[in-house]
Coordinates of C-alpha atoms in Angstrom, one line a residue:
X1 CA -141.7 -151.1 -41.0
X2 CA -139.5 -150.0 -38.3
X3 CA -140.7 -147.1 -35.9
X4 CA -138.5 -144.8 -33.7
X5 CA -139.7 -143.0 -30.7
X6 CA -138.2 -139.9 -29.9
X7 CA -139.1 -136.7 -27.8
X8 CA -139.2 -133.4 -29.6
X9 CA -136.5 -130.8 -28.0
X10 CA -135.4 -127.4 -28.9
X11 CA -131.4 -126.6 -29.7
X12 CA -131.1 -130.3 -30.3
X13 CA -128.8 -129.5 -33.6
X14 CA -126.1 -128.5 -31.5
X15 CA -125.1 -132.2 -30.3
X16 CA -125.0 -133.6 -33.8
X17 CA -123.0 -130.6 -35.3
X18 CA -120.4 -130.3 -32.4
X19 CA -119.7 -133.7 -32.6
X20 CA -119.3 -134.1 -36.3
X21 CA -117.1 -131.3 -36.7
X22 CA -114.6 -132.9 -34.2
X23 CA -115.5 -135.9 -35.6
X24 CA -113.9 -134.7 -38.7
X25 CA -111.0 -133.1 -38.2
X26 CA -110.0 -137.0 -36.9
X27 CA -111.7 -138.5 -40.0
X28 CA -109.6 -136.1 -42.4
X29 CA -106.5 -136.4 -40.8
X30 CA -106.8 -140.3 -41.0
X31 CA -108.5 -140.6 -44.0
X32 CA -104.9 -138.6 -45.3
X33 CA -102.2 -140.3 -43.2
X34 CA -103.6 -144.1 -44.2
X35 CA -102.0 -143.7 -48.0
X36 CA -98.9 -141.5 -46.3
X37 CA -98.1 -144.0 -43.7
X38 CA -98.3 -147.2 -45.3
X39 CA -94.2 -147.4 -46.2
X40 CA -93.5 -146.6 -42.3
X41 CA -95.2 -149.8 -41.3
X42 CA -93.4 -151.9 -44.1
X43 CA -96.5 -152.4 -46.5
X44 CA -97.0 -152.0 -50.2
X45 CA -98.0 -148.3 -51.8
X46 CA -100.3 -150.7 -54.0
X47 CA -102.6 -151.1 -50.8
X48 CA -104.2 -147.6 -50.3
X49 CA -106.5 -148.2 -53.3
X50 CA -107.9 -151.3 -51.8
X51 CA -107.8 -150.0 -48.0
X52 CA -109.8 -146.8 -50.1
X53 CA -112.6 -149.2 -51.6
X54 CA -112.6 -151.6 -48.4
X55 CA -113.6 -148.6 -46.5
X56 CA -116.2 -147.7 -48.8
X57 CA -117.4 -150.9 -49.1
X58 CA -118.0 -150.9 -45.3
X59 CA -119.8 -147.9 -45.7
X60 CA -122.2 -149.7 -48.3
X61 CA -122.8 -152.5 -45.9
X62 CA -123.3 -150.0 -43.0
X63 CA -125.9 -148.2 -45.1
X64 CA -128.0 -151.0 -44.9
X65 CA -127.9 -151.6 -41.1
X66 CA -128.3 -148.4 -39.2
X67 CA -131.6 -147.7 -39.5
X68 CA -131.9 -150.7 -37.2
X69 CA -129.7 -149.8 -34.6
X70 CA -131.0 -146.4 -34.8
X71 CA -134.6 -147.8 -34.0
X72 CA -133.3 -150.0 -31.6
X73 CA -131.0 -147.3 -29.3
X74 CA -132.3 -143.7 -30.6
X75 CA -130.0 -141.2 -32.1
X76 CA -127.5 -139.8 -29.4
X77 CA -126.8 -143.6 -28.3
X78 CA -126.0 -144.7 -31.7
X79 CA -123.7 -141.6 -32.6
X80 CA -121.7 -141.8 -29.4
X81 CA -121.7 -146.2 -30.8
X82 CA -120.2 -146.2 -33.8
X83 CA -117.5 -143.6 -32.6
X84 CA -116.3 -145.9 -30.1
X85 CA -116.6 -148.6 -33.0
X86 CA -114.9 -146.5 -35.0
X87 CA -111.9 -145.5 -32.5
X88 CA -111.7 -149.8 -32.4
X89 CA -110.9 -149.8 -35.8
X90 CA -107.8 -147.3 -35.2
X91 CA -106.6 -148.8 -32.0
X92 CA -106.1 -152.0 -33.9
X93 CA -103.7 -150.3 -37.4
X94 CA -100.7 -149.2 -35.6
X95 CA -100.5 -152.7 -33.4
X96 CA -101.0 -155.2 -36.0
X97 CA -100.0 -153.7 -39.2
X98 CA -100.6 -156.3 -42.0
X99 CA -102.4 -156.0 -45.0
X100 CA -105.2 -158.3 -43.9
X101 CA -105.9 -156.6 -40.4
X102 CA -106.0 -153.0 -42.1
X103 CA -108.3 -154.1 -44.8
X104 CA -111.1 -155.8 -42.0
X105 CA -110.1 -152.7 -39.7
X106 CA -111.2 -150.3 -42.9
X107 CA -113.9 -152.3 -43.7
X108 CA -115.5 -152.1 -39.9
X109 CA -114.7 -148.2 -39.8
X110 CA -116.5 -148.0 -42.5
X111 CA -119.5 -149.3 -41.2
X112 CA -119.1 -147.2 -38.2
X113 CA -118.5 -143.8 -40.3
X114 CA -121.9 -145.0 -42.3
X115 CA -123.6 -145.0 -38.9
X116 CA -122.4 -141.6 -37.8
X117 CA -123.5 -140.2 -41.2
X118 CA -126.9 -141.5 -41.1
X119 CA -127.1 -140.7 -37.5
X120 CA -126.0 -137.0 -37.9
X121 CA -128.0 -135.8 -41.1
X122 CA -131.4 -137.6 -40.5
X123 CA -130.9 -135.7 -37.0
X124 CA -130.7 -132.4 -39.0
X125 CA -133.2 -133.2 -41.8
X126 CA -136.0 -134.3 -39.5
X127 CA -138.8 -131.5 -39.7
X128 CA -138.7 -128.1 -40.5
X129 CA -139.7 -127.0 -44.4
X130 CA -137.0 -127.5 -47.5
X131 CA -135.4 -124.2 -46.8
X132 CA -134.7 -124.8 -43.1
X133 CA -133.5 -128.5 -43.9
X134 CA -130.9 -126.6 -46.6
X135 CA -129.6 -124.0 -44.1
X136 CA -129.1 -127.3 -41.8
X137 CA -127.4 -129.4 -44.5
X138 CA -125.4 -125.8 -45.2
X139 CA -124.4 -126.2 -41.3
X140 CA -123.2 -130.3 -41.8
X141 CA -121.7 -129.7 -44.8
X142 CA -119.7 -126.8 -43.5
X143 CA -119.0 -128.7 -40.0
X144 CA -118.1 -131.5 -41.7
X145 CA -115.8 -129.8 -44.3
X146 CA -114.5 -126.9 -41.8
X147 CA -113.2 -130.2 -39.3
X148 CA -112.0 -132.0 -42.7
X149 CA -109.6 -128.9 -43.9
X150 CA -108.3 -128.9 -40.1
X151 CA -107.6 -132.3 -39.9
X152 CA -105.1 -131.7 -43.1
X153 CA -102.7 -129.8 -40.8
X154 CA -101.8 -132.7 -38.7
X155 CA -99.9 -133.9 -41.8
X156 CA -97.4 -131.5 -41.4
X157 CA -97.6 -130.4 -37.8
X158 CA -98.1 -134.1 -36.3
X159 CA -96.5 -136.3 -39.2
X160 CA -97.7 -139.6 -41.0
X161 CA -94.7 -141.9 -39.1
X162 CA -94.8 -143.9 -35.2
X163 CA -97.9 -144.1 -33.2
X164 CA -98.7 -140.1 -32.3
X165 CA -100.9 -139.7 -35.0
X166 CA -102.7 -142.9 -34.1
X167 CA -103.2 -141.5 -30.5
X168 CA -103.9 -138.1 -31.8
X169 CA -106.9 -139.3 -33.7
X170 CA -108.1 -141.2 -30.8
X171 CA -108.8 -138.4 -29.1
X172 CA -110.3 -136.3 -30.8
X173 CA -112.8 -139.0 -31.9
X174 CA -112.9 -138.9 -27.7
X175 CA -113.8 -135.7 -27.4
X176 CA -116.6 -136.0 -30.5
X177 CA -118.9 -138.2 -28.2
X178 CA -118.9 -135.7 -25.1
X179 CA -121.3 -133.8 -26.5
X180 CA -123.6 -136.2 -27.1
X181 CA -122.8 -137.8 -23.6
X182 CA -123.5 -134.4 -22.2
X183 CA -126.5 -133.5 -23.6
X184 CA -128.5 -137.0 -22.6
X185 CA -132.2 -135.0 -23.0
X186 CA -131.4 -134.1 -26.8
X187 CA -132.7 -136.2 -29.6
X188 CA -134.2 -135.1 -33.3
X189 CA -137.7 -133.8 -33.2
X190 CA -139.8 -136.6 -34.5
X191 CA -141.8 -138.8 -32.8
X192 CA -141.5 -142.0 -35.5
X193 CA -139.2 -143.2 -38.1
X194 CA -141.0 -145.7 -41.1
X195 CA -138.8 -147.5 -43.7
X196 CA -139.7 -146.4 -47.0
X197 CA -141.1 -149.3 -49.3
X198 CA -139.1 -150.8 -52.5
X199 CA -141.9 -149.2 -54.5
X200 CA -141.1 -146.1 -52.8
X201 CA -137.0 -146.0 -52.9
X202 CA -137.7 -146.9 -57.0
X203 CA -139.9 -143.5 -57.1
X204 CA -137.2 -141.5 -55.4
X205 CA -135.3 -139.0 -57.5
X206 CA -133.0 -140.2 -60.0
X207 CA -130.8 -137.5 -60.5
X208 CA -130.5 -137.6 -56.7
X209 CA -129.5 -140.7 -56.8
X210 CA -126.8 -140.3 -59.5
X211 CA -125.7 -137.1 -57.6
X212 CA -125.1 -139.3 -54.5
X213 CA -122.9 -141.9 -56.9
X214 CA -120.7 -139.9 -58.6
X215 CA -120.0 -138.1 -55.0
X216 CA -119.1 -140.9 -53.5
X217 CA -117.6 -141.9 -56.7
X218 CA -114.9 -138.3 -56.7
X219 CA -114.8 -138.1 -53.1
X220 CA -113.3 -141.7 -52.6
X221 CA -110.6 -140.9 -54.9
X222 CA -109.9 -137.7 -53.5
X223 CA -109.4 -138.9 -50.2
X224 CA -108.1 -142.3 -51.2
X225 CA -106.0 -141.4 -53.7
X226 CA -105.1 -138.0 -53.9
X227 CA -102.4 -138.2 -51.0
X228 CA -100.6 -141.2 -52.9
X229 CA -100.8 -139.3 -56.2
X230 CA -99.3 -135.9 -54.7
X231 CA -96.3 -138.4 -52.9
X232 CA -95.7 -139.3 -56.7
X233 CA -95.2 -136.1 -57.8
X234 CA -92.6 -135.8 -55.3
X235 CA -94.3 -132.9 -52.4
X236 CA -92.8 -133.1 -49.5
X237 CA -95.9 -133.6 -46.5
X238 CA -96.1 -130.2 -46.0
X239 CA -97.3 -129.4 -49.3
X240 CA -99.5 -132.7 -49.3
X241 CA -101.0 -131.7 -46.9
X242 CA -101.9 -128.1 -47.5
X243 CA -102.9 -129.0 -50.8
X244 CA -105.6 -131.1 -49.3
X245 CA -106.5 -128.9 -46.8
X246 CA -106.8 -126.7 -49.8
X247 CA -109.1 -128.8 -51.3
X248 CA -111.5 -130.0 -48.2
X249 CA -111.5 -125.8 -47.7
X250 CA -112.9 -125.2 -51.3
X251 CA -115.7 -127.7 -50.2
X252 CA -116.5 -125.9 -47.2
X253 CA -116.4 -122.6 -49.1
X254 CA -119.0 -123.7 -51.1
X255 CA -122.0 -124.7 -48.8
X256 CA -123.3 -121.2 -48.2
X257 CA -123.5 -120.8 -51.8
X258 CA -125.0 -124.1 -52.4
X259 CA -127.2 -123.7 -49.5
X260 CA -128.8 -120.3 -50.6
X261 CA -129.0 -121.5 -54.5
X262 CA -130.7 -124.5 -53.6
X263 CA -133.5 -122.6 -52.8
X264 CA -134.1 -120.6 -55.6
X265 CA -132.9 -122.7 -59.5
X266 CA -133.5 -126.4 -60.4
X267 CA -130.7 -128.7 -58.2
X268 CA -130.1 -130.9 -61.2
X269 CA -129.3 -127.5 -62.4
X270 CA -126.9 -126.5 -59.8
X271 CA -125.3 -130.2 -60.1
X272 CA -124.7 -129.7 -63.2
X273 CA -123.2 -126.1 -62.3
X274 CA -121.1 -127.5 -59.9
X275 CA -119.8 -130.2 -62.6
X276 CA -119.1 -127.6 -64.9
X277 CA -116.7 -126.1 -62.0
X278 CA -114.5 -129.4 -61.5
X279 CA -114.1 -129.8 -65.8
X280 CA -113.0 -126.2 -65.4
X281 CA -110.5 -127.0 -62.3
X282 CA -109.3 -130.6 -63.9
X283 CA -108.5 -128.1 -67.3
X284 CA -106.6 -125.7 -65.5
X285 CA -104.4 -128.1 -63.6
X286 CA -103.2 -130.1 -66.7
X287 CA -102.6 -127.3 -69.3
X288 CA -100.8 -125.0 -66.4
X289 CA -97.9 -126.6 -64.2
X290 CA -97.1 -125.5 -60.8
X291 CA -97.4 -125.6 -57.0
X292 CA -99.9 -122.2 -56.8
X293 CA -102.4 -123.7 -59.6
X294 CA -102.4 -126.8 -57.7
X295 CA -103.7 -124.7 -54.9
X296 CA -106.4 -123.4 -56.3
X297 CA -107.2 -126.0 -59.3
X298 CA -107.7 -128.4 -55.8
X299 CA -109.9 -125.8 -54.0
X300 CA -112.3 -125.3 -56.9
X301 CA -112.2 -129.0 -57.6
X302 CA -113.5 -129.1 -53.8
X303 CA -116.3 -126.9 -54.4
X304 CA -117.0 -129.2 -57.0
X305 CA -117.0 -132.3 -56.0
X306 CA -118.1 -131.8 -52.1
X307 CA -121.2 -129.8 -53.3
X308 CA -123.2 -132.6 -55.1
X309 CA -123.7 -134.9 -52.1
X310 CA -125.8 -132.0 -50.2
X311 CA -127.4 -130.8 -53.4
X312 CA -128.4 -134.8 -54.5
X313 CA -129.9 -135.6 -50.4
X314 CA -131.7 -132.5 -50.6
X315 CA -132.9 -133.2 -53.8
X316 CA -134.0 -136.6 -52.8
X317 CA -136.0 -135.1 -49.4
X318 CA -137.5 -132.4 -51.0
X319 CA -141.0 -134.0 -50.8
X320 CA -140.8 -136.5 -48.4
X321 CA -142.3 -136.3 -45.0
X322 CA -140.2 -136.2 -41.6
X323 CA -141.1 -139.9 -41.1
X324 CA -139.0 -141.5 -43.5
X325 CA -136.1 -139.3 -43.5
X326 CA -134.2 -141.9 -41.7
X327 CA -134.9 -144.3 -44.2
X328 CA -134.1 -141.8 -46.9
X329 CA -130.9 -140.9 -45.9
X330 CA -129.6 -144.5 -45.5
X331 CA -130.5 -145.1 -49.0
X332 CA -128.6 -141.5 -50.5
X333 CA -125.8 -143.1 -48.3
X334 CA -126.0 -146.4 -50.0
X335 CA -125.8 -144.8 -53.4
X336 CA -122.9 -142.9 -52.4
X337 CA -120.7 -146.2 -50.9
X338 CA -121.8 -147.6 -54.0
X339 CA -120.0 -144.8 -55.7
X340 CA -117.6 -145.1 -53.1
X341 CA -116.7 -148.3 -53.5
X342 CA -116.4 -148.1 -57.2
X343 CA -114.5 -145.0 -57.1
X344 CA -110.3 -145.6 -56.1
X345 CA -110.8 -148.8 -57.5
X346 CA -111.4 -147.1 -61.3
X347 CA -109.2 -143.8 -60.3
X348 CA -106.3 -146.5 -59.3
X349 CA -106.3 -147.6 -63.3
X350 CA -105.1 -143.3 -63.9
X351 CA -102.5 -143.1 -61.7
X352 CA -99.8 -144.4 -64.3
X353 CA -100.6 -141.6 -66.6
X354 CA -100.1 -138.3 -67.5
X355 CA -102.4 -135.7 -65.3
X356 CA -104.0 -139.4 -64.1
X357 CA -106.5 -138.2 -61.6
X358 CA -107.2 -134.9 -63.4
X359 CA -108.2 -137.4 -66.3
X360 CA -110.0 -139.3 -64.4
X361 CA -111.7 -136.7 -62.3
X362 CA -112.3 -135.1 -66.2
X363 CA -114.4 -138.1 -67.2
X364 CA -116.5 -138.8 -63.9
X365 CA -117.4 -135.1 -64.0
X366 CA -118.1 -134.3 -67.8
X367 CA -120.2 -137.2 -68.3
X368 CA -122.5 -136.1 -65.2
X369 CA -122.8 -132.9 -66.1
X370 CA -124.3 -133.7 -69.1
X371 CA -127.0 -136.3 -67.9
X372 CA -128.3 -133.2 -65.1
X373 CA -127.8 -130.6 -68.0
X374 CA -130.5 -132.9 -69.9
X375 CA -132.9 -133.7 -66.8
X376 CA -132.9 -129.7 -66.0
X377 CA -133.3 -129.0 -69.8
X378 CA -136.7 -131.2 -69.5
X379 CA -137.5 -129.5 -66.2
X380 CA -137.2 -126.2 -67.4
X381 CA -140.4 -124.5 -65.9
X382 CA -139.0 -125.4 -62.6
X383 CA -135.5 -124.2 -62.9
X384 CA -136.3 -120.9 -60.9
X385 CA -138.6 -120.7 -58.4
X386 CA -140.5 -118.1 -57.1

């Protein structure tokens, strides 16, 4: 067992939450420009579903390390870490770009965005009862979302070619760590972290754990792949990138609601709900043509897709005590790389096809929905509460 010591202070939330939401609006621009810019820098359109899964695959590996570092250097040290690990990753792209160096660069940011993850929401899940820990994971969710949708603009307004968006990243990912380096005395209210045993991770809730997956398993593709796909389609950036921002907004949208519903129906319920809404947006997409349903089949598709991961962690911490939120929240996150990993890799195999992603986004979603629509069926006494 590992243990953490950490003073209890007040307003602490706003350091995590400020940082990630500038932290995001990098992550979203980059996560967009990697698939955009690969012809600039001379290398194969083929490569963005592997840079997609190496990045996710760092984020596996990463799962499985920062609950040491976090024991070892507390939370603010370790957030304000893998940022400048991460802002390695990006210095290195635009000065060597070969396919080799951007797959090991993906791979490492990867591990760094795993540690800020971890970092951020066992900061905002330590303490408090399940429906404070929801309103915080309404607050990430939204942070993280809210910076994701701006970070689409610099598509359009910044570009995908040359160095500036390189540098533009860079500092923004600058200015997420100054309010963690600003704020030295703030640090999540909990005086010890434990690791949670195997026989413990095996008792923690399936469909929460399946929630995570297939997350990580959409969300991969959408940020992977999505760009690339759009490019195919022949959108100029502009539209590319407003019909991501489109989509990261529809996620962002969605926390209150998920936030406030959490609280009150069965969450295998409300995943399955929130499946239900993606079949609904991949349906509307494919049998109706056009720019303005792409808009909104995209937003709703975002509601879908972002609102299982906070649905699934909360899900999985409902009953566990403040001490082994740390270790909770690095395995959620390792179920979601997993997905993550799995994810562009299978979407890649759509591309070719007619409505490719929609199909593909069909399938992951559909099957889901019915697995929670089963679980909840068997959990029906619980499905409202109170």
């Amino acid at each position: 067992m590992s243990h953490i010591t950490a003073t209890r202070q007040s307003g602490g939330i706003f350091v995590p939450v400020a940082g990630l939401a500038i932290f995001a609006i990098a992550s979203g621009y980059l996560m967009s420009l990697i698939p955009l810019t690969l012809s600039f820098f001379s290398l194969p359109a083929s490569l963005a579903s592997w840079l997609a899964s190496t990045f996710y695959l760092g984020l596996l590996i990463g799962a499985l390390l920062v609950e040491k570092v976090v024991a070892r250097v507390g939370h603010r040290i370790a957030f304000v870490s893998f940022l400048a690990l991460l802002a390695v990753t990006i210095v290195i792209m635009p000065i060597v770009p070969e396919q080799l160096t951007w797959l090991i660069a993906r791979f490492i940011a990867g591990i760094a965005v795993a540690g800020i993850f971890v970092v951020v929401e066992s900061w905002l899940l330590i303490g408090d009862n399940k429906k404070e820990r929801a309103k915080r994971l309404g607050l990430y969710m939204t942070a993280l979302y809210g910076g994701g949708t701006l970070g689409q603009f610099g598509i359009g307004f910044i570009g995908v070619e040359g160095l500036l968006p390189f540098v533009s990243i860079l500092v923004l990912i600058a200015l997420a760590t100054l309010p963690a380096l600003a704020c030295k005395q703030s640090q999540p209210a909990c005086e010890q972290h434990i690791s949670l045993s195997a026989r413990q991770v095996f008792a923690l809730s399936k469909p929460a754990v399946l929630g995570c997956f297939v997350s990580g398993f959409v969300m991969s593709s959408l940020y992977g792949l999505l760009p690339i796909s759009l490019q195919m389609q022949n959108l100029t950036a502009e539209q590319i990138g407003g019909l991501m921002a489109s989509t990261v907004l529809g996620g962002m949208a969605i926390q209150p609601v998920v936030s406030a519903l959490s609280c009150k129906m069965s969450k295998t319920l409300l995943m399955a709900a929130a499946c239900l809404l993606g079949i609904f947006a991949t349906g509307l997409m494919s049998l109706i043509p056009g720019y303005s349903i792409m808009v909104v089949g995209l937003a709703l598709l975002g509601m879908s897709s972002f609102a299982l991961y906070p649905i699934a962690i909360s899900l999985a911490c409902d009953e566990l005590d403040s001490s082994v939120i740390v270790s909770a929240t690095q395995i959620m996150l390792f179920s979601y790389s997993f997905g993550s990993v799995a994810g562009p890799l299978v979407a890649g195999t759509f591309l070719e096809q007619e409505h490719g992603l929609n199909n593909f986004f069909f399938v992951a979603l559909a099957s889901t929905a019915v697995y929670m629509l089963i679980v909840s069926m068997k959990q029906k006494p619980q499905i409202v509460a109170g």
